[in-house]
XYZ file of C-alpha atoms in Angstrom:
368
model
C -0.314 0.016 -0.071
C 3.044 2.215 0.759
C 4.397 2.263 -2.692
C 2.131 1.803 -4.480
C 1.524 6.307 -2.639
C 5.102 6.560 -3.228
C 4.424 5.496 -6.965
C 1.742 8.325 -7.179
C 3.663 10.210 -5.617
C 6.917 10.354 -7.608
C 5.576 10.118 -10.753
C 3.663 12.873 -10.370
C 6.508 14.591 -9.242
C 8.448 13.287 -12.347
C 5.856 15.011 -15.025
C 5.845 18.645 -12.643
C 9.655 18.553 -13.662
C 9.091 17.355 -16.900
C 6.257 19.839 -18.123
C 8.601 23.322 -15.796
C 11.929 21.977 -17.560
C 9.565 21.678 -21.562
C 7.696 24.936 -19.631
C 11.280 26.596 -20.063
C 13.189 25.417 -22.699
C 10.849 26.421 -24.956
C 10.335 30.135 -23.010
C 13.957 30.675 -23.566
C 14.437 30.096 -27.030
C 10.836 31.945 -28.183
C 10.878 34.798 -26.077
C 14.153 35.271 -23.966
C 16.278 35.270 -26.798
C 16.225 38.345 -29.056
C 17.380 36.699 -32.777
C 16.366 36.371 -35.975
C 16.484 34.213 -39.168
C 17.303 30.339 -40.610
C 18.721 29.560 -37.629
C 16.237 31.015 -35.049
C 13.994 28.722 -36.865
C 15.421 25.862 -37.233
C 15.710 26.343 -32.615
C 12.438 27.153 -32.113
C 11.235 24.680 -34.698
C 13.007 22.170 -32.284
C 11.894 23.356 -29.335
C 8.053 22.776 -30.611
C 9.006 18.903 -31.744
C 10.894 18.711 -28.193
C 7.791 20.088 -25.891
C 5.757 18.145 -27.253
C 7.555 14.965 -27.176
C 8.493 15.776 -23.754
C 4.862 16.593 -22.855
C 3.937 12.987 -23.532
C 6.180 11.994 -21.427
C 4.763 13.634 -18.471
C 1.492 12.632 -20.253
C 2.925 9.519 -18.841
C 3.696 9.979 -15.498
C 1.018 10.979 -15.132
C -1.409 8.601 -16.639
C 0.838 6.252 -13.612
C -0.187 8.704 -11.102
C -3.572 8.190 -11.375
C -3.802 4.562 -11.473
C -1.252 3.767 -9.126
C -3.599 6.518 -6.665
C -7.260 4.549 -8.126
C -5.500 1.194 -7.354
C -4.816 2.549 -4.421
C -8.099 4.095 -2.872
C -10.082 0.665 -4.401
C -8.675 -1.117 -2.846
C -7.385 0.874 0.845
C -10.248 -0.268 2.689
C -10.528 -3.936 1.813
C -7.105 -4.041 2.440
C -7.779 -2.576 6.292
C -10.590 -4.162 7.338
C -8.889 -8.120 5.885
C -5.815 -6.581 8.643
C -8.581 -6.145 11.330
C -10.085 -9.815 11.334
C -7.468 -11.718 10.756
C -5.816 -9.742 14.026
C -9.140 -9.392 15.832
C -9.780 -13.424 14.787
C -6.552 -15.416 14.789
C -5.870 -15.855 18.452
C -4.852 -18.971 19.173
C -6.215 -21.942 18.578
C -7.804 -20.580 16.295
C -6.027 -20.315 12.345
C -7.007 -18.995 9.190
C -5.767 -20.802 6.107
C -4.195 -19.259 3.703
C -5.821 -20.246 0.493
C -8.970 -18.814 -1.385
C -11.286 -20.002 0.592
C -10.360 -17.844 3.389
C -10.697 -21.280 6.073
C -11.354 -20.906 9.642
C -10.113 -23.559 12.090
C -10.265 -24.652 15.564
C -13.327 -21.317 16.148
C -16.366 -23.601 17.840
C -19.104 -21.393 16.613
C -18.942 -22.580 12.954
C -21.370 -20.056 12.181
C -19.640 -17.697 12.934
C -16.455 -18.907 11.091
C -18.318 -19.119 8.534
C -19.319 -15.813 8.531
C -15.349 -14.628 9.007
C -14.836 -16.689 6.009
C -17.515 -14.696 4.156
C -16.476 -11.606 4.278
C -12.700 -12.102 3.861
C -13.243 -13.737 0.938
C -14.950 -10.790 -0.357
C -13.081 -8.341 1.290
C -10.278 -10.639 -1.250
C -12.685 -10.665 -4.157
C -12.640 -6.370 -4.578
C -9.319 -5.967 -4.102
C -8.736 -8.810 -7.424
C -11.545 -7.137 -9.004
C -8.867 -3.565 -9.128
C -5.828 -5.538 -8.809
C -7.257 -6.902 -12.045
C -9.430 -3.509 -13.646
C -5.816 -0.837 -12.863
C -2.701 -3.129 -13.030
C -2.831 -3.524 -16.727
C -3.628 0.686 -16.922
C -0.482 0.742 -14.773
C 1.493 -1.091 -16.936
C 0.704 0.421 -19.987
C 1.759 3.881 -18.018
C 5.500 2.190 -17.528
C 5.705 0.432 -21.008
C 4.725 3.661 -21.990
C 7.593 5.783 -19.848
C 10.012 2.944 -21.038
C 9.514 3.718 -25.145
C 9.440 6.648 -25.143
C 11.940 8.633 -22.326
C 13.613 5.038 -20.456
C 14.625 7.629 -18.345
C 14.591 7.683 -13.868
C 17.216 7.848 -11.665
C 18.035 3.975 -11.479
C 18.103 3.648 -15.113
C 20.607 5.110 -17.777
C 19.663 7.748 -20.345
C 19.239 7.659 -23.522
C 22.279 8.247 -25.830
C 21.445 7.521 -29.089
C 19.612 11.012 -29.373
C 19.385 11.696 -33.322
C 20.823 15.376 -32.995
C 23.434 14.716 -32.167
C 26.670 13.136 -33.642
C 28.171 9.818 -33.209
C 30.724 11.127 -31.955
C 29.141 12.504 -29.092
C 27.274 9.596 -29.424
C 29.689 7.658 -28.605
C 31.708 9.316 -26.469
C 28.756 9.524 -24.338
C 28.006 5.797 -24.048
C 31.769 5.236 -22.983
C 30.698 7.567 -20.470
C 28.239 5.801 -19.375
C 29.734 2.298 -19.949
C 33.213 3.508 -16.657
C 30.829 6.469 -15.074
C 31.266 3.670 -11.958
C 34.255 1.372 -12.761
C 37.786 2.014 -14.463
C 38.371 0.524 -18.283
C 41.316 -1.603 -17.699
C 42.633 -0.747 -20.597
C 43.549 3.053 -19.094
C 46.195 3.552 -15.779
C 43.235 3.983 -12.744
C 44.361 7.740 -10.887
C 42.318 6.392 -7.769
C 41.069 9.804 -6.226
C 42.683 11.832 -8.904
C 41.126 10.147 -12.287
C 38.508 12.581 -12.973
C 40.216 13.968 -15.928
C 41.999 10.743 -17.134
C 38.134 9.402 -17.189
C 37.389 12.403 -19.097
C 40.282 12.112 -21.775
C 38.891 8.294 -22.359
C 35.614 9.498 -23.079
C 37.224 12.124 -25.395
C 39.410 9.843 -27.111
C 35.566 6.994 -27.625
C 34.494 10.404 -29.097
C 37.012 10.313 -31.850
C 39.267 12.240 -31.118
C 43.178 12.190 -31.834
C 46.121 12.436 -28.960
C 49.180 14.692 -30.006
C 51.705 14.554 -30.106
C 53.415 11.408 -27.662
C 56.184 11.536 -25.360
C 58.555 10.286 -27.506
C 61.059 9.928 -24.568
C 59.282 8.487 -22.178
C 57.887 11.581 -19.933
C 60.055 13.670 -21.477
C 56.969 16.199 -23.341
C 54.008 15.306 -20.771
C 54.553 18.414 -18.599
C 53.653 20.326 -21.869
C 50.175 21.406 -22.168
C 50.128 21.117 -26.144
C 49.947 17.907 -26.629
C 47.531 15.100 -25.400
C 48.516 11.504 -25.428
C 47.845 8.469 -22.942
C 51.116 6.264 -24.124
C 51.020 2.343 -22.958
C 53.411 1.269 -25.618
C 56.290 2.383 -22.947
C 57.949 -0.258 -20.296
C 55.796 2.588 -18.155
C 52.641 4.404 -18.660
C 53.339 7.629 -20.597
C 50.466 10.091 -20.686
C 50.501 14.072 -20.439
C 49.548 17.010 -18.036
C 47.014 17.325 -19.918
C 45.334 13.838 -20.468
C 44.623 13.412 -16.295
C 45.186 17.115 -14.735
C 42.345 19.387 -14.739
C 43.549 22.468 -15.047
C 45.903 21.111 -17.773
C 43.593 19.712 -20.229
C 42.058 23.855 -19.417
C 44.528 24.850 -20.669
C 44.961 22.721 -23.991
C 41.389 22.612 -24.981
C 41.230 26.099 -25.099
C 44.654 26.733 -27.225
C 45.001 28.992 -30.322
C 45.103 26.997 -33.377
C 43.979 23.435 -32.255
C 45.797 20.558 -34.983
C 42.505 19.094 -36.589
C 40.866 15.882 -35.302
C 42.339 16.632 -31.588
C 40.231 18.194 -28.560
C 39.531 22.496 -28.704
C 36.566 23.567 -27.217
C 34.777 27.220 -26.517
C 34.071 27.781 -22.323
C 31.165 29.722 -23.099
C 30.752 30.072 -18.763
C 31.803 30.307 -15.783
C 29.757 30.780 -12.576
C 29.647 29.944 -8.873
C 27.348 27.844 -6.383
C 27.858 28.628 -2.470
C 26.161 25.624 -0.859
C 24.640 22.488 -1.649
C 21.429 24.164 -1.035
C 22.389 27.521 -2.765
C 19.665 28.389 -5.525
C 21.386 26.957 -9.215
C 19.343 26.423 -12.476
C 19.796 22.251 -12.709
C 19.042 23.087 -16.969
C 22.020 25.599 -16.496
C 24.350 23.767 -18.964
C 21.763 22.591 -22.119
C 20.881 26.689 -21.958
C 24.579 28.216 -22.626
C 24.490 25.583 -26.058
C 26.207 22.648 -24.078
C 25.577 19.406 -26.011
C 26.132 16.418 -24.238
C 29.167 15.778 -24.670
C 30.525 18.478 -23.099
C 32.412 18.800 -20.575
C 31.948 20.736 -17.300
C 35.452 21.651 -15.430
C 35.165 23.417 -11.373
C 36.938 24.898 -8.690
C 36.285 22.427 -5.839
C 37.120 23.876 -2.159
C 38.547 20.537 -1.074
C 40.684 18.237 -2.395
C 43.758 18.524 -3.958
C 44.776 22.647 -4.971
C 41.820 23.843 -3.681
C 40.592 27.053 -5.399
C 41.671 25.947 -8.509
C 40.054 23.398 -11.328
C 40.987 20.553 -9.898
C 37.655 18.565 -11.362
C 36.324 17.224 -14.235
C 33.246 15.848 -15.463
C 31.327 15.548 -19.067
C 28.230 16.265 -19.881
C 25.801 13.524 -20.363
C 22.224 14.993 -21.492
C 19.105 15.255 -19.274
C 16.856 12.891 -17.197
C 15.043 13.970 -14.245
C 16.485 13.769 -10.790
C 15.167 13.893 -6.833
C 17.621 16.306 -5.324
C 19.304 16.470 -1.478
C 15.729 18.565 -0.591
C 13.302 16.215 -2.059
C 12.380 17.642 -4.939
C 12.058 15.486 -8.283
C 13.604 18.430 -11.717
C 15.079 17.695 -14.788
C 17.792 18.318 -15.100
C 21.495 18.588 -16.615
C 23.382 15.507 -15.774
C 27.232 14.585 -15.763
C 29.603 11.596 -15.077
C 32.614 11.848 -13.674
C 35.649 9.839 -11.739
C 36.846 9.793 -8.350
C 34.329 9.539 -6.683
C 32.248 7.373 -9.029
C 29.381 9.719 -9.640
C 27.389 8.593 -13.191
C 24.448 11.358 -14.604
C 24.493 12.621 -11.385
C 23.103 16.875 -11.309
C 25.796 18.814 -13.076
C 25.714 21.358 -9.631
C 26.510 18.597 -7.489
C 24.622 19.261 -4.856
C 24.401 16.105 -4.529
C 27.313 15.376 -2.823
C 29.745 17.285 -0.019
C 29.279 20.347 1.611
C 33.377 20.962 1.937
C 33.569 21.543 -1.893
C 31.764 24.290 -2.229
C 31.858 27.525 -2.311
C 32.571 25.773 -6.154
C 33.428 27.663 -9.337
C 32.334 25.776 -12.730
C 33.395 26.559 -15.735
C 31.234 25.428 -19.262
C 32.887 24.258 -22.132
C 31.282 23.126 -25.684
C 34.145 20.609 -27.284
C 34.666 20.108 -31.159
C 33.660 17.382 -31.559
C 34.967 16.496 -34.916
C 30.934 15.111 -36.150
C 29.939 18.585 -35.090
């Protein structure tokens, strides 16, 4: 019974979050941005289409909420009555059989036993009829949600977004595959693995290494190189491969070599605490796409107060925040403390990391 109420409440919250997110994106593109031309028309057409699609997903969640509430309401009284009757009458030596006839054993008054069985059968029949009516509707809603948007706090978002290049999709697929573990093909950097992980994602997204070290480790501190070389006796990797500030400098360098990672910093800002107001959809509103990255200046750990953490943006999904509110959010994957599809604000994590500064970086993928 409690589970039905929880399903209904959570489904309603997720539906509300999806509607709010779709309205926010729609309003931003149609009303808040002052622009014109073909790009505006294309963006508005996409916003219209995505709003319709997101509202269809929200409708499925509302259907799940309604069906769960209806089943709960239909059986709540009967379930309560069965519990009450069993607790009242099943006192030694009386035993109520766990069968369809609810046979009562050990009661001296046969008429009382028959009446009790009849009452229990009546309530059980009501429950069975309600279950037959509403359980298929619950399943229909769940199937529709899975068909249109296979997303939840515990299920992967869909990386097969047709608006993304194959290279971005490959980077996201890699990120989601290895977000909660370490790829044995690469060196494990323990608690400093975040940028190493994102570099792996970028390589999986089609970027080529730039300038191996030649003599092992001779050029690893050159922020104009980005490579991981395991052909030597000891793994040789550039600081830009595994170091957050080094990767930041490398991505934003002038005149990048074709096919190597590069990007543009589109927005910076700060978040003071785990409870501070922060837009959960700020990445997408800033123009980032899944496959882009976010770097952070965390207030704890190594090199506190400088760029010391890297995450990859992998999409959107409803998430439950620490305050219990369910919202649609841009989500990221990252290592060091493994996290998969968590809000980009990192407000689900330790308060010791705050205040933090973020750097949103739009990456120039080969297929863009």
